[in-house]
mmCIF file of C-alpha atoms in Angstrom:
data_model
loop_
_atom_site.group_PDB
_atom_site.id
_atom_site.type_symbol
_atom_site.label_atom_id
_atom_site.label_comp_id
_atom_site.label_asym_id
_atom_site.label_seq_id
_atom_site.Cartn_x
_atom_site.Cartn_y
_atom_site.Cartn_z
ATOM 1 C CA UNK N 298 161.718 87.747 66.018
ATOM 2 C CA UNK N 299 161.985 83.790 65.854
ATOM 3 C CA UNK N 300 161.950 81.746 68.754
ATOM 4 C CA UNK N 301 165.427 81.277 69.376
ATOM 5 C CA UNK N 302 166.155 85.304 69.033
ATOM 6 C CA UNK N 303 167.233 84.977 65.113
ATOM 7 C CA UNK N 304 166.233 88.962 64.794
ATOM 8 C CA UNK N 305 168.692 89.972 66.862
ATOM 9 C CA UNK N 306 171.110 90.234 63.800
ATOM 10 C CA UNK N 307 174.499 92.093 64.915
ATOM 11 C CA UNK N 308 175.785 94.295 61.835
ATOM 12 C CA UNK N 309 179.466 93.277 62.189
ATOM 13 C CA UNK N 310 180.953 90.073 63.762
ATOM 14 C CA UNK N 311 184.891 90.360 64.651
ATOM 15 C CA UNK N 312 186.966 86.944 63.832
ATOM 16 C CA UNK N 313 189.065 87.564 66.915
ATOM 17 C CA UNK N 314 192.043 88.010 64.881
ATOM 18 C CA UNK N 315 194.534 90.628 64.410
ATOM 19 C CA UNK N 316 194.710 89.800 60.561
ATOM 20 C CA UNK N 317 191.771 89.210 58.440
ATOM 21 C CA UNK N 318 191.471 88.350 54.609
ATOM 22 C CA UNK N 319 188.624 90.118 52.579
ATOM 23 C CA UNK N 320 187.170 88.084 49.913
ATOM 24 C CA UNK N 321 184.789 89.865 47.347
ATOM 25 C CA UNK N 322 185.297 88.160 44.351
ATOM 26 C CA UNK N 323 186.186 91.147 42.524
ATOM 27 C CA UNK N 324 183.242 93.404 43.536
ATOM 28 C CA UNK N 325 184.710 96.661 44.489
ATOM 29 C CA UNK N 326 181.783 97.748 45.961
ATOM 30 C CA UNK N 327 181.558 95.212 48.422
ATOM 31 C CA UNK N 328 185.160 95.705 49.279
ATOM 32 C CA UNK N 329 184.410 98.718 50.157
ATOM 33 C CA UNK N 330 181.714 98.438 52.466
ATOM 34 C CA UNK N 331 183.617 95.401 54.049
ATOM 35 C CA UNK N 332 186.491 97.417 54.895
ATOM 36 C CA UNK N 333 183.749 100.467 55.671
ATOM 37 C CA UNK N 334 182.602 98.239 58.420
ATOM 38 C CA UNK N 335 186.292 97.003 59.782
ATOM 39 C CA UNK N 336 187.065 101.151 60.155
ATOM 40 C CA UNK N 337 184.054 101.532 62.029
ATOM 41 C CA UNK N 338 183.986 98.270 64.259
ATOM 42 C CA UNK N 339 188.015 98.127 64.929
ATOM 43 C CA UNK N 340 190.654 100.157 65.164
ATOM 44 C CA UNK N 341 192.576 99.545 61.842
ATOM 45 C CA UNK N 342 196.744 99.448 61.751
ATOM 46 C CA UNK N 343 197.268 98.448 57.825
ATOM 47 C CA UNK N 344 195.070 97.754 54.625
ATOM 48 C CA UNK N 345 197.319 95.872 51.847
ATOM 49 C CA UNK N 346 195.159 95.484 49.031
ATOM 50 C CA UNK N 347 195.380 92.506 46.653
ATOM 51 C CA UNK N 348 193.943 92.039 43.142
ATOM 52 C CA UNK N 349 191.046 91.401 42.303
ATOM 53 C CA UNK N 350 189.004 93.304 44.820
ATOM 54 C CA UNK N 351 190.496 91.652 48.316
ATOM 55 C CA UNK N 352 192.429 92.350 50.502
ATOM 56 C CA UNK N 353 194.304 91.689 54.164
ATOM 57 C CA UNK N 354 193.690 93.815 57.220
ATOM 58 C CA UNK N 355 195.751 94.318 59.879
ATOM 59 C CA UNK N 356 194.270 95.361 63.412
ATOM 60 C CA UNK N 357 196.317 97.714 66.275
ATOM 61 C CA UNK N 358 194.470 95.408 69.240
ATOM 62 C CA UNK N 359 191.094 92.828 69.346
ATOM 63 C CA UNK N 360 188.551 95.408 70.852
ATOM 64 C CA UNK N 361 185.446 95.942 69.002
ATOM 65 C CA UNK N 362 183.438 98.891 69.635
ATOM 66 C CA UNK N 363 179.938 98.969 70.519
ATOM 67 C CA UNK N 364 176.758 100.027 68.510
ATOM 68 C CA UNK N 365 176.707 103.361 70.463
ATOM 69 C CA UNK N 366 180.365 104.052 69.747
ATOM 70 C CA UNK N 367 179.753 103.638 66.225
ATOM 71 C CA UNK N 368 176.690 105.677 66.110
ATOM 72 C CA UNK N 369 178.919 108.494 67.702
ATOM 73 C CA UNK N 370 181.930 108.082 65.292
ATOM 74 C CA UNK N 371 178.987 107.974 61.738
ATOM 75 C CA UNK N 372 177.753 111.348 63.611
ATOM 76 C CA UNK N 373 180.885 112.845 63.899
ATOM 77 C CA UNK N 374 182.562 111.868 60.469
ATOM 78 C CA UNK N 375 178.667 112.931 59.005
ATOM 79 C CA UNK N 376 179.101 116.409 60.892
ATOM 80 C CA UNK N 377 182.674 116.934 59.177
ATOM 81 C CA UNK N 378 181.347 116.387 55.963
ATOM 82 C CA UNK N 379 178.578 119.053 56.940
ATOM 83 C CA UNK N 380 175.842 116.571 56.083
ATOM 84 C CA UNK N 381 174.397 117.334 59.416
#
């Protein structure tokens, strides 16, 4: 941990915004964990995706949910897959 707290990395950072443009540069991949994050972290009203590999996401409100609310919703989705 530096000096200033620099460890304390958060996972996903919202832009305040109830649109948000996904860049990837045509990595699908990355698009996908992107917009893997957004469905976790917000509550998600629209994907419109654009070509190459972007696209725009629209949000129902600004809330983000905490770490332990995402923990609970990976458990859940993991124990409907019967991974768990």
């Amino acid at each position: 941990m530096g000096l200033f707290g620099g460890g304390n990395k958060k996972e996903f950072v919202s832009n305040g915004k109830l649109f948000e443009y996904i860049a990837t540069g045509g990595n699908y991949l990355k698009l996908e964990n992107e917009l893997e994050k957004r469905y976790l972290y917000r509550n998600i009203e629209d994907i419109q995706y654009l070509p190459p590999a972007n696209a725009v996401v629209r949000y129902k409100d600004l809330k983000v949910r905490s770490e332990e609310e995402v923990a609970e919703i990976r458990r859940q989705l993991r124990k409907e897959a019967g991974l768990e």
